[in-house]
Tab-separated table of C-alpha atoms and ligand atoms in Angstrom:
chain	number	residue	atom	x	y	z
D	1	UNK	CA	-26.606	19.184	0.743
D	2	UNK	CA	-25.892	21.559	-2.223
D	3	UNK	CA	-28.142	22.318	-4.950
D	4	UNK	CA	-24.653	21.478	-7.489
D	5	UNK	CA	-24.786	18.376	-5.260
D	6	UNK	CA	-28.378	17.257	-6.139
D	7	UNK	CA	-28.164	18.111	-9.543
D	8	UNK	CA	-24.910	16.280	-10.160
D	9	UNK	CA	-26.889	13.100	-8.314
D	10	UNK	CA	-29.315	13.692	-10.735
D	11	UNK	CA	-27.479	13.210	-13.649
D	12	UNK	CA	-26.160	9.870	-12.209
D	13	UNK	CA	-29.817	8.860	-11.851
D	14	UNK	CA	-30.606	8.863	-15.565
D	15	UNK	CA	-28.063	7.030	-16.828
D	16	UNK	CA	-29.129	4.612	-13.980
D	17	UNK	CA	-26.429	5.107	-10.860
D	18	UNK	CA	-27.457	5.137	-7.398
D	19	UNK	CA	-24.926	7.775	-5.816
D	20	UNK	CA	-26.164	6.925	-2.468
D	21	UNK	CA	-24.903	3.450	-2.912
D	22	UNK	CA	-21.555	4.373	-4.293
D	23	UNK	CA	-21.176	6.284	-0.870
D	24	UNK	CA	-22.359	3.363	1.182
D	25	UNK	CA	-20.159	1.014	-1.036
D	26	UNK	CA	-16.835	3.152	-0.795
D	27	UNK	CA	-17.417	3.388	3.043
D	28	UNK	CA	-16.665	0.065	3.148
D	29	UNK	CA	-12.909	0.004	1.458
D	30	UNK	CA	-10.238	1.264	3.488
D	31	UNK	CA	-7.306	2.313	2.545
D	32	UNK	CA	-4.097	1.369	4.204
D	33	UNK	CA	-1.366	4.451	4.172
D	34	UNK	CA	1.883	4.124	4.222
D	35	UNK	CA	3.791	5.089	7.300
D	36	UNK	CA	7.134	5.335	5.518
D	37	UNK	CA	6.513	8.673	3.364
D	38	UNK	CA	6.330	10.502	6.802
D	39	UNK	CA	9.997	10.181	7.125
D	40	UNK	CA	11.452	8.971	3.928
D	41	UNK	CA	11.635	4.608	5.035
D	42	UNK	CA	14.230	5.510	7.641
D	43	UNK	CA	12.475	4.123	10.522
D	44	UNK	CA	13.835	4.822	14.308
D	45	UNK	CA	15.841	1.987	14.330
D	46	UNK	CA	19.548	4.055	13.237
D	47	UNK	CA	21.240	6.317	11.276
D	48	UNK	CA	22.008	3.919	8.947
D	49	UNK	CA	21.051	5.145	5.322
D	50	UNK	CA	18.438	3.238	2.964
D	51	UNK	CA	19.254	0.810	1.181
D	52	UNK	CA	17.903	-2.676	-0.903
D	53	UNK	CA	17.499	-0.606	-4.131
D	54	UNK	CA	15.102	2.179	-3.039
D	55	UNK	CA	15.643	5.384	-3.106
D	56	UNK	CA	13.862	8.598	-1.976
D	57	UNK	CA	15.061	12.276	-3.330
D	58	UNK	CA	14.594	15.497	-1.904
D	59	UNK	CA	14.798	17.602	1.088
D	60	UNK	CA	11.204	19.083	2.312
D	61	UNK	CA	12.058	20.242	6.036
D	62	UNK	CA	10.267	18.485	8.771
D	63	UNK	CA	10.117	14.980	8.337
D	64	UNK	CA	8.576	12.751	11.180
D	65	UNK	CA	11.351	11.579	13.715
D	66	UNK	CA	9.782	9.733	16.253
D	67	UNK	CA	6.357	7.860	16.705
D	68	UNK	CA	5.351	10.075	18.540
D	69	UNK	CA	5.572	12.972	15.504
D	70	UNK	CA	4.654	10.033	12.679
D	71	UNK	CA	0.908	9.653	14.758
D	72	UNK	CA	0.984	13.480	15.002
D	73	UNK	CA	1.552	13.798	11.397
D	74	UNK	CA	-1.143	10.943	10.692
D	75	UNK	CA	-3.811	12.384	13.191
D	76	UNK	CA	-3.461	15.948	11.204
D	77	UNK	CA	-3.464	13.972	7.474
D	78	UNK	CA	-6.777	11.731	8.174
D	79	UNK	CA	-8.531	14.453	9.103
D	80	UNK	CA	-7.969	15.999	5.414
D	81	UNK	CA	-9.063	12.097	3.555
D	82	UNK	CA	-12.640	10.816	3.609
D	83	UNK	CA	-13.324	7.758	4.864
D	84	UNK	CA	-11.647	4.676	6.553
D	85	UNK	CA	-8.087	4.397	6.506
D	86	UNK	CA	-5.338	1.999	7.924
D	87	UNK	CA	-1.950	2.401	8.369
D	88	UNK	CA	0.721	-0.006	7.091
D	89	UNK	CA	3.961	0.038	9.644
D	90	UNK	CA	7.412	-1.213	8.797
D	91	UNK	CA	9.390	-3.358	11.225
D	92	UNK	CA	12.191	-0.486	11.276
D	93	UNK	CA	9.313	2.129	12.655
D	94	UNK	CA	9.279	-0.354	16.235
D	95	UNK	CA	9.748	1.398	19.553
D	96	UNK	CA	12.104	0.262	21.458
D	97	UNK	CA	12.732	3.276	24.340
D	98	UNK	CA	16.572	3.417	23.090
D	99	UNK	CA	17.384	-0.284	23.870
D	100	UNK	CA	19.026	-1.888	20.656
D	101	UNK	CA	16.885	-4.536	19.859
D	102	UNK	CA	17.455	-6.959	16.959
D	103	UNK	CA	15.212	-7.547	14.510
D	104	UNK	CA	14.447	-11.316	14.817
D	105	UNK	CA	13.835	-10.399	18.050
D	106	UNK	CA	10.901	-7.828	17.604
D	107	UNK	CA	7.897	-8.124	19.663
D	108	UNK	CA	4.278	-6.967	19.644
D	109	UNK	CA	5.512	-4.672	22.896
D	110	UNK	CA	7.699	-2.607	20.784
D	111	UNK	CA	4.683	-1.885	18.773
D	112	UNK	CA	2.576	-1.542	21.313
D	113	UNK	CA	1.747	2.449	21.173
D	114	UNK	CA	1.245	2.488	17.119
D	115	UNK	CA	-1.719	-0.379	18.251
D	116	UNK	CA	-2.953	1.439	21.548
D	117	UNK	CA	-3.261	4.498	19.185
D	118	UNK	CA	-4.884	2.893	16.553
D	119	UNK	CA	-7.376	1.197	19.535
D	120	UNK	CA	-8.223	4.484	20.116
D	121	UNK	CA	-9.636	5.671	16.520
D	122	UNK	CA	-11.004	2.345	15.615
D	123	UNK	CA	-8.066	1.905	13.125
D	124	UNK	CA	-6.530	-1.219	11.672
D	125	UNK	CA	-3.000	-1.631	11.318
D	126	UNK	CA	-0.687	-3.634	8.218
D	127	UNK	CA	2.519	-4.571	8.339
D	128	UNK	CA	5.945	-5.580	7.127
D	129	UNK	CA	8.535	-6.924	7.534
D	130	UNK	CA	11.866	-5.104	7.044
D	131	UNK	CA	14.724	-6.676	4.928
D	132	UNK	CA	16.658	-3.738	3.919
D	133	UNK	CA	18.712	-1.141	5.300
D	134	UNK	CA	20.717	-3.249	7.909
D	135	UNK	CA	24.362	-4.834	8.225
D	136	UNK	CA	22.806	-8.462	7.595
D	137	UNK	CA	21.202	-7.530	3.866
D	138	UNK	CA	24.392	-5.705	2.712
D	139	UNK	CA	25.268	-8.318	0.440
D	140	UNK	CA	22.255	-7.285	-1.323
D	141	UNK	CA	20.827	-11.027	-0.520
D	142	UNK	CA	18.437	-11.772	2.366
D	143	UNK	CA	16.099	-15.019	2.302
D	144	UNK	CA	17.625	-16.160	-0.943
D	145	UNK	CA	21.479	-15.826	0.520
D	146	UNK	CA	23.886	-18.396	0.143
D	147	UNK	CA	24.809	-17.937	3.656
D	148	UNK	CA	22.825	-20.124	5.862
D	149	UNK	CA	23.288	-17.893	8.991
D	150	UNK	CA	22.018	-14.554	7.042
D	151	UNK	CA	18.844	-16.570	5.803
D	152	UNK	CA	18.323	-17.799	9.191
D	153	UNK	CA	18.523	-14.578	10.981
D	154	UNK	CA	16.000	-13.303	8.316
D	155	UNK	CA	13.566	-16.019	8.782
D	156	UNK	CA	13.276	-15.412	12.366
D	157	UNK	CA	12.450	-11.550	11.591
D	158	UNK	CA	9.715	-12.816	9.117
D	159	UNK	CA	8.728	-14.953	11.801
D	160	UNK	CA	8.456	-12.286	14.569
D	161	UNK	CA	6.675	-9.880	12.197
D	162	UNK	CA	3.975	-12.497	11.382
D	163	UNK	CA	3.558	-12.937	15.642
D	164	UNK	CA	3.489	-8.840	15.744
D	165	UNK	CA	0.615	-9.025	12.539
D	166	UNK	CA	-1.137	-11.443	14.598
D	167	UNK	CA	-1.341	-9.194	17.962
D	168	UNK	CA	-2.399	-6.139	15.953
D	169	UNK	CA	-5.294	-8.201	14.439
D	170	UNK	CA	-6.076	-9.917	17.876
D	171	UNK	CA	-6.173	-6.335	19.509
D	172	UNK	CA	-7.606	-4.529	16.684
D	173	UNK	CA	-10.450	-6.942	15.991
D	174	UNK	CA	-9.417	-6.311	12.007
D	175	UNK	CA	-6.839	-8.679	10.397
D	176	UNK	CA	-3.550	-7.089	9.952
D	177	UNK	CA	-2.383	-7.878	6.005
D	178	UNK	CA	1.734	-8.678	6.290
D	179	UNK	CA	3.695	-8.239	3.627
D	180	UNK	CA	6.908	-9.525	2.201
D	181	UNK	CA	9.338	-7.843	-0.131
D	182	UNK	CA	12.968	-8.793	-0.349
D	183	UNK	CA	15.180	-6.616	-2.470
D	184	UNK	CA	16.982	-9.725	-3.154
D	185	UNK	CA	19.139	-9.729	-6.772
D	186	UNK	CA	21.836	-9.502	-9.022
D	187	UNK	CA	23.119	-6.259	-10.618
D	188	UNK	CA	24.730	-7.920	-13.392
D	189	UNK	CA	23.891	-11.299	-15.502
D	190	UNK	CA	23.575	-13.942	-13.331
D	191	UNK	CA	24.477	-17.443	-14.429
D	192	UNK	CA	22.115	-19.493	-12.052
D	193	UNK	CA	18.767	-17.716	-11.562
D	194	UNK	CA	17.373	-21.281	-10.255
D	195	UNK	CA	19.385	-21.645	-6.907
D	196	UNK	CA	18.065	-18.445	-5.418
D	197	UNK	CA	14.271	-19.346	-5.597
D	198	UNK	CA	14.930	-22.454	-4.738
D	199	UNK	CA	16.383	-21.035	-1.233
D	200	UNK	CA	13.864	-18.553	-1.316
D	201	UNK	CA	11.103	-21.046	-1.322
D	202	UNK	CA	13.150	-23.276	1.392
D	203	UNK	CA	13.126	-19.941	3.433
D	204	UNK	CA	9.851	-18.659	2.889
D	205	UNK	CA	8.575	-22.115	3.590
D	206	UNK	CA	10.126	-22.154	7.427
D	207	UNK	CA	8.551	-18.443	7.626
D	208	UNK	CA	5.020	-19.439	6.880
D	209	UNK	CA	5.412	-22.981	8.662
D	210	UNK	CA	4.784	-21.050	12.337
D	211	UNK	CA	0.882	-21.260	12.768
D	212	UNK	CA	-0.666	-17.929	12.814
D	213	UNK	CA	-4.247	-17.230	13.659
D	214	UNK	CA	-5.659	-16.259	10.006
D	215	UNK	CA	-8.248	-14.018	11.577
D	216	UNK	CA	-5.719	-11.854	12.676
D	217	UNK	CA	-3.074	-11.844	10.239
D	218	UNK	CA	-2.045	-13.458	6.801
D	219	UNK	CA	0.393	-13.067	4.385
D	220	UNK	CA	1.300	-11.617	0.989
D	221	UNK	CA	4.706	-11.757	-1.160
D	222	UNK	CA	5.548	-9.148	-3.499
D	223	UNK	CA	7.369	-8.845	-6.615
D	224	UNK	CA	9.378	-6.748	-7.791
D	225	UNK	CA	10.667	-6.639	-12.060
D	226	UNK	CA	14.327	-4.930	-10.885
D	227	UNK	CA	15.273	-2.146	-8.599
D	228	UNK	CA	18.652	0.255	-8.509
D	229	UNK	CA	21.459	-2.613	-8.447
D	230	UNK	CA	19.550	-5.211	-8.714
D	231	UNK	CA	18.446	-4.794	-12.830
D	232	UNK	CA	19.615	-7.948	-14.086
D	233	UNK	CA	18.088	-10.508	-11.717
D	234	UNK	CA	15.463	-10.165	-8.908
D	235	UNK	CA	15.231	-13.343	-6.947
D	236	UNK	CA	11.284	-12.822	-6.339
D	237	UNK	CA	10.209	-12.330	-9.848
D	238	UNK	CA	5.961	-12.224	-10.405
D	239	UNK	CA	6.318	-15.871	-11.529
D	240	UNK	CA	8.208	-16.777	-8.950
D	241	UNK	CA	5.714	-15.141	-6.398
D	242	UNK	CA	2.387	-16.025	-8.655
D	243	UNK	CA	3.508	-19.843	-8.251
D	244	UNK	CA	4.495	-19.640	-4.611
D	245	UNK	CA	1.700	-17.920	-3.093
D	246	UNK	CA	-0.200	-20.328	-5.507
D	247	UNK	CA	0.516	-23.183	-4.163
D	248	UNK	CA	1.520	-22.476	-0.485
D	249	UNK	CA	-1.907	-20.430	0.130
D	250	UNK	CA	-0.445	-17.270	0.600
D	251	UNK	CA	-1.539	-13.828	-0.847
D	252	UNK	CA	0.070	-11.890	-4.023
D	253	UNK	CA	1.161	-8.301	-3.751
D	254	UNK	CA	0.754	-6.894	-6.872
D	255	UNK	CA	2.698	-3.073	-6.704
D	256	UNK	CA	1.820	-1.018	-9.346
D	257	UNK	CA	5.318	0.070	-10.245
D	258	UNK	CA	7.132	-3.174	-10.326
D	259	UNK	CA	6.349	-4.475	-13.602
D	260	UNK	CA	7.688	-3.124	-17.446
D	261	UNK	CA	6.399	0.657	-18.192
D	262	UNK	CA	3.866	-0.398	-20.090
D	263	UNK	CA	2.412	-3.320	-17.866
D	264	UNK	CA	-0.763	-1.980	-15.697
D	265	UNK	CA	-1.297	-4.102	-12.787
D	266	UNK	CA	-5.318	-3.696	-13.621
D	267	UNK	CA	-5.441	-6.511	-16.417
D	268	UNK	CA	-3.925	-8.562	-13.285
D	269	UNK	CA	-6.603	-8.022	-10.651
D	270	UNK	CA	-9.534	-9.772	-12.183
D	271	UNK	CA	-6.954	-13.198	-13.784
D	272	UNK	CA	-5.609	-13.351	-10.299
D	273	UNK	CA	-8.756	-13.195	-8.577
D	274	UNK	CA	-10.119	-16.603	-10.469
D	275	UNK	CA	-7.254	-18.391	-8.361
D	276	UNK	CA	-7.094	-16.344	-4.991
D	277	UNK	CA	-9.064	-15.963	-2.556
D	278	UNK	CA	-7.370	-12.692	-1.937
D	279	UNK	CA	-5.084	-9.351	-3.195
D	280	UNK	CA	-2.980	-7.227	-2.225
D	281	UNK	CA	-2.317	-3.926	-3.929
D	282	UNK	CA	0.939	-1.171	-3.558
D	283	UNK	CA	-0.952	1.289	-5.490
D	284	UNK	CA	1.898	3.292	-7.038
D	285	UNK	CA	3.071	5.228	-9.636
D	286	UNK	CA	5.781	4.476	-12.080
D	287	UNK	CA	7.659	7.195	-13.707
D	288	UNK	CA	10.828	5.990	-15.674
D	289	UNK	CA	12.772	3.913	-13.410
D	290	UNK	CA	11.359	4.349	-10.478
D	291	UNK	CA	8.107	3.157	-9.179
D	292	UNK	CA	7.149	5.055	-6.197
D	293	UNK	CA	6.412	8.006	-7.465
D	294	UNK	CA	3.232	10.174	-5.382
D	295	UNK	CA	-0.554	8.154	-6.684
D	296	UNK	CA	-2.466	10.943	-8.662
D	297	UNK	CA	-5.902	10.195	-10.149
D	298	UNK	CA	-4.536	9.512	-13.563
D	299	UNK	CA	-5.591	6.583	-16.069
D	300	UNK	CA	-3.872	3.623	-14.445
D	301	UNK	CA	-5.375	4.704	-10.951
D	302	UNK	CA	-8.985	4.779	-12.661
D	303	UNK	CA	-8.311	1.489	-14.549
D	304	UNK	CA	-7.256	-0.125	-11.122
D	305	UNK	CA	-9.910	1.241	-8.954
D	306	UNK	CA	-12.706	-0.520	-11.985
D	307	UNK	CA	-10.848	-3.677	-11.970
D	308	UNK	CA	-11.609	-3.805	-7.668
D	309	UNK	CA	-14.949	-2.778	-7.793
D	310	UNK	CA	-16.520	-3.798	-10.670
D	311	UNK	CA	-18.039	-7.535	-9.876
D	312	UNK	CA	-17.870	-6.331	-6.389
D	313	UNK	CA	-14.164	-7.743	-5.258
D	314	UNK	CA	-14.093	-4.524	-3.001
D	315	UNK	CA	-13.921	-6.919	-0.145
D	316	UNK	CA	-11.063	-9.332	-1.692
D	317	UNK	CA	-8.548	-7.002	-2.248
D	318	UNK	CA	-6.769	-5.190	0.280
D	319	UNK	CA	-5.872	-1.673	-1.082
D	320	UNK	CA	-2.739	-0.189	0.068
D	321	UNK	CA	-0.731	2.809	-0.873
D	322	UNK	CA	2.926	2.471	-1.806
D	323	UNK	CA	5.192	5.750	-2.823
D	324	UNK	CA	7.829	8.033	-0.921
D	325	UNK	CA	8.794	11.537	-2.315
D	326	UNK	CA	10.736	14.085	0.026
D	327	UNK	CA	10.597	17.102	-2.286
D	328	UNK	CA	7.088	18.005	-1.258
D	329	UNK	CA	5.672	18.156	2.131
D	330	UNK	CA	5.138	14.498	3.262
D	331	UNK	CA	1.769	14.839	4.479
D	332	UNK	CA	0.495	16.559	0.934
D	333	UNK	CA	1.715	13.810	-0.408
D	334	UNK	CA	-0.162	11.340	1.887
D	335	UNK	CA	-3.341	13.278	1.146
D	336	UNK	CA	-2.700	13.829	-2.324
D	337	UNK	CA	-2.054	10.184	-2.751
D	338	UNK	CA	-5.040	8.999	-0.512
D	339	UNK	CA	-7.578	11.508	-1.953
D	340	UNK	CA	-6.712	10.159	-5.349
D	341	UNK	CA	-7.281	6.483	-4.679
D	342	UNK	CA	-10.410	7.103	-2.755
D	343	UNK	CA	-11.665	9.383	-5.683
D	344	UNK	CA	-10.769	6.748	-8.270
D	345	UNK	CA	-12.686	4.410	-6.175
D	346	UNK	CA	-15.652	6.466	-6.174
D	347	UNK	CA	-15.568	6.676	-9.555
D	348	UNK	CA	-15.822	3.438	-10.816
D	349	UNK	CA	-18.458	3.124	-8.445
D	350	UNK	CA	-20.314	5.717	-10.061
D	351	UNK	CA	-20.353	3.716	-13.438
D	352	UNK	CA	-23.433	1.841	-14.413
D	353	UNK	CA	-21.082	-1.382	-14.371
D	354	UNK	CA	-24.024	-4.005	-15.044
D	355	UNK	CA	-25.662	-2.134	-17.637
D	356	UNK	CA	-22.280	-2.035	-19.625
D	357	UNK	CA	-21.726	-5.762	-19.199
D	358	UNK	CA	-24.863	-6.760	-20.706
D	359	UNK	CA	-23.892	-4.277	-23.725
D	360	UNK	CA	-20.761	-5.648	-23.781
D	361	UNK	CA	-22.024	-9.211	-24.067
D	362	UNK	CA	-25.045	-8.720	-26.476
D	363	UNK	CA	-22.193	-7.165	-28.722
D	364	UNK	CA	-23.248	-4.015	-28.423
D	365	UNK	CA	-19.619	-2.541	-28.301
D	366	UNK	CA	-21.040	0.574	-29.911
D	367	UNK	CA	-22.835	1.393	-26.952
D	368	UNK	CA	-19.916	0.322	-24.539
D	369	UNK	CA	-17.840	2.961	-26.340
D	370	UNK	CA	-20.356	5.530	-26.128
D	371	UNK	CA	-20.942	5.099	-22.199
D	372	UNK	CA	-17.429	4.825	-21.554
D	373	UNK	CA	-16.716	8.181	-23.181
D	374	UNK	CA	-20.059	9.786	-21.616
D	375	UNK	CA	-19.142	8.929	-18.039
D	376	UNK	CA	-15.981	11.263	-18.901
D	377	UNK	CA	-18.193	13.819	-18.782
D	378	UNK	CA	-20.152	13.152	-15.965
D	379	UNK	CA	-20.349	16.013	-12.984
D	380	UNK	CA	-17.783	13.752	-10.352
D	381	UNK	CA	-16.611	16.978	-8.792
D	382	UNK	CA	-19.963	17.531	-7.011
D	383	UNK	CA	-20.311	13.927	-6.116
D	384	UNK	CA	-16.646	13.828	-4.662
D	385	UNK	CA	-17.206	16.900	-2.785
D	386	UNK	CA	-20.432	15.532	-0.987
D	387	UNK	CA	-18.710	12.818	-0.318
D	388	UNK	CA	-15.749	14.913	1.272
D	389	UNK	CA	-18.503	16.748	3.566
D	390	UNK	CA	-19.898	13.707	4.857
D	391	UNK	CA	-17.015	12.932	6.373
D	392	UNK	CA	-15.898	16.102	7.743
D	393	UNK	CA	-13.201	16.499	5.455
D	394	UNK	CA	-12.053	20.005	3.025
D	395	UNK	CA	-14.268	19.434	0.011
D	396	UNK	CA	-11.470	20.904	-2.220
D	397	UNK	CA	-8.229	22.100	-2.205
D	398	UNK	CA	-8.671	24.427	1.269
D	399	UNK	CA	-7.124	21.062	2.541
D	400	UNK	CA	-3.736	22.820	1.159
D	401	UNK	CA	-3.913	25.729	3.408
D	402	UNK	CA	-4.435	23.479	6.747
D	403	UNK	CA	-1.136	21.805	5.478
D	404	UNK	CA	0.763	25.219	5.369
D	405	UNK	CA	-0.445	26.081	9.150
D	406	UNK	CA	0.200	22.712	10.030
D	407	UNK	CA	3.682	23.196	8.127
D	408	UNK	CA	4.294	26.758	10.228
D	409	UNK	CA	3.008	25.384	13.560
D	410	UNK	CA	4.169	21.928	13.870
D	411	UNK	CA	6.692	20.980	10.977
D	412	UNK	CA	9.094	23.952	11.054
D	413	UNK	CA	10.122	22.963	14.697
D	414	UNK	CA	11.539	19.886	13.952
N	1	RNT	C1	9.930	-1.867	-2.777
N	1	RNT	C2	8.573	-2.375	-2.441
N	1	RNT	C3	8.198	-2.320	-0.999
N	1	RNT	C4	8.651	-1.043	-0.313
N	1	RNT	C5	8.181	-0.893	1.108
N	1	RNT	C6	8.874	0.202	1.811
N	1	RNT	O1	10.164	-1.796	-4.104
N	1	RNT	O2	7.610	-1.712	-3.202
N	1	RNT	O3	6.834	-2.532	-0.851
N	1	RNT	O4	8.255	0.072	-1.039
N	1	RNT	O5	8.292	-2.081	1.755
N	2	ZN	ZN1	5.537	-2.038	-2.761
């Protein structure tokens, strides 16, 4: 324990923060990583490029290939992030030895060394569903199609990802969080926006009908404001999704880059949370037009991390990472990313939340002001770094140099 270290906890004590409990408390929130910015959401499934209105730019050598090379890469980035993690699979990342096998006909088997290997390190697994680069979505239309044999084809994948949720959470002994996004939409003006939804809900419906042990996995939608050719119309808009998972019992997926520029998804967390049992978040980051830019501990990533721990929801929402980039090496940008969120976590658990409540109701909104712009400068850097220590992990940016052996050793080969 450094002297900075004991200082710094010091100065948390007098304005009436228990750093020991922020430690304790962030323990407890994992964060589930993204397998698809190891290898840019292509998945082992084919050649075929990506599609359903994502995009990822760049070139960094040495993107993951195989499973085998996406655990390496995973094993090498968790030992650089404090604290638990899980890791959030795509249907497209199953292994299937070479054998071409369908997607509505996915089983737990073909994910059944991503689940051994997350046995191993205690690890819980997410998932989703995949309905997006692949012959059957190239009308740009998936559940919502007007083609009766494309929607059922993509209910039965929905269906067989649920049953693959469910084994992870039954082998894992922690419930795997599956999660649907459609890039379902319209480039251009459509002139019904009703009959989609209403065969989205008619699909979703026949997805969620198959009984699923909630223990071991349930179910979020997400939403999505537009993506590249689909700006005019998106068939699961946020009111479409709020109302279905509303009334069907499901969870919401909020992503943090799928709303207008200047919507944050933290004035959501807390509304939504009055009605839900349960969240989801994509923590991401918008830039422009495109939402999945790398997480950096900015003011929307602060103003997030608040909104899930203050009033202690930390166990209600289920924090997930969502964001590809391929100009920088992948696995900085998993760590950058991760580090971030957890740091933003600790954070707001470094605030003296109660305290500022009762200011805030008394009326005292001189005082909230003044706190709010004191805990600005209050000494997080030693905090984060004990944190980082505890757990084994580079306290500061050294993390970079492990990446550039790990980039000359293991990445450079590929
Ligand atoms: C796309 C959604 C979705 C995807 C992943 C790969 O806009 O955010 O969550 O990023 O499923
Ligand atoms: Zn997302």
């Amino acid at each position: 324990m450094s002297n900075v270290f004991e200082c710094a906890r010091n100065a948390y004590q007098a304005i009436g923060v228990d750093v020991e409990q922020a430690f304790a408390r962030l323990d407890a929130i994992p964060v589930s990583v993204q397998c698809w910015q190891a290898d840019d959401v292509a998945g082992f499934e084919s050649s075929a490029g990506l599609d359903g209105g994502i995009a990822v730019t760049g070139n960094y050598p040495g993107r993951a290939r195989n499973g085998d090379e996406l655990r390496a890469d995973f094993d090498f980035a968790r030992k650089m992030i404090p604290g638990a993690l899980r890791l959030n699979l795509h249907a497209i990342y199953a292994e299937t030895n070479g054998r071409k096998v369908e997607r509505d006909e996915l089983q737990p088997e073909h994910f059944s060394r991503f689940a051994d290997w997350a046995a191993e390190r205690g690890m819980g697994l997410d998932f989703n569903p995949t309905y997006f680069s692949h012959p059957m979505a190239a009308t740009g239309f998936t559940l919502s199609s007007p083609d009766a044999a494309v929607r059922d084809f993509w209910v039965r994948h929905g269906i067989a990802c649920r049953k693959i949720g469910e084994a992870f959470g039954k082998q894992l002994g922690k419930c795997c969080i599956t999660n649907f996004w459609i890039p379902d939409g319209y480039k251009d003006t459509p002139v019904d926006r009703v009959a989609p939804r209403e065969r989205l809900i008619e699909s979703l419906d026949r997805i969620f009908a198959v009984d699923i042990d909630r223990n071991c996995d349930r179910d979020a939608v997400e939403c999505k404001l537009f993506g590249i050719g689909s700006e005019s119309y998106v068939t699961g808009s946020h009111e479409f999704y709020m109302n279905y998972a509303l009334s069907r019992k499901q969870m919401v997926c909020l992503d943090a880059g799928h709303f207008h520029p200047t919507e944050t998804i933290a004035d959501k967390i807390g509304s939504l949370l009055l009605f839900f049992p349960e969240l989801l978040l994509h923590v991401s980051r918008g830039v422009r037009w495109d939402s999945d830019h790398v997480v950096v501990l900015n003011d929307d990533l602060k103003a997030i991390a608040r909104e899930v721990v203050r009033g202690g929801c930390e166990d209600r929402v289920h924090v997930g990472l969502d964001y590809f980039d391929a100009s920088i090496n992948r696995l900085a940008a998993w760590i950058i990313g991760a580090r971030s969120m957890k740091a933003a976590l600790l954070m707001a658990l470094l605030e003296p939340a109660a305290a500022m409540a009762a200011d805030e109701t008394a009326g005292d909104y001189t005082a909230r002001l003044a706190m709010q712009e004191e805990l600005k400068m209050m000494p997080f850097g030693a905090i984060w770094a004990e944190y980082c220590r505890r757990h084994d992990t580079p306290e500061d940016i050294a993390w970079l140099k492990e990446v550039r052996t790990y980039e000359k050793e293991v990445l450079a080969n590929r």
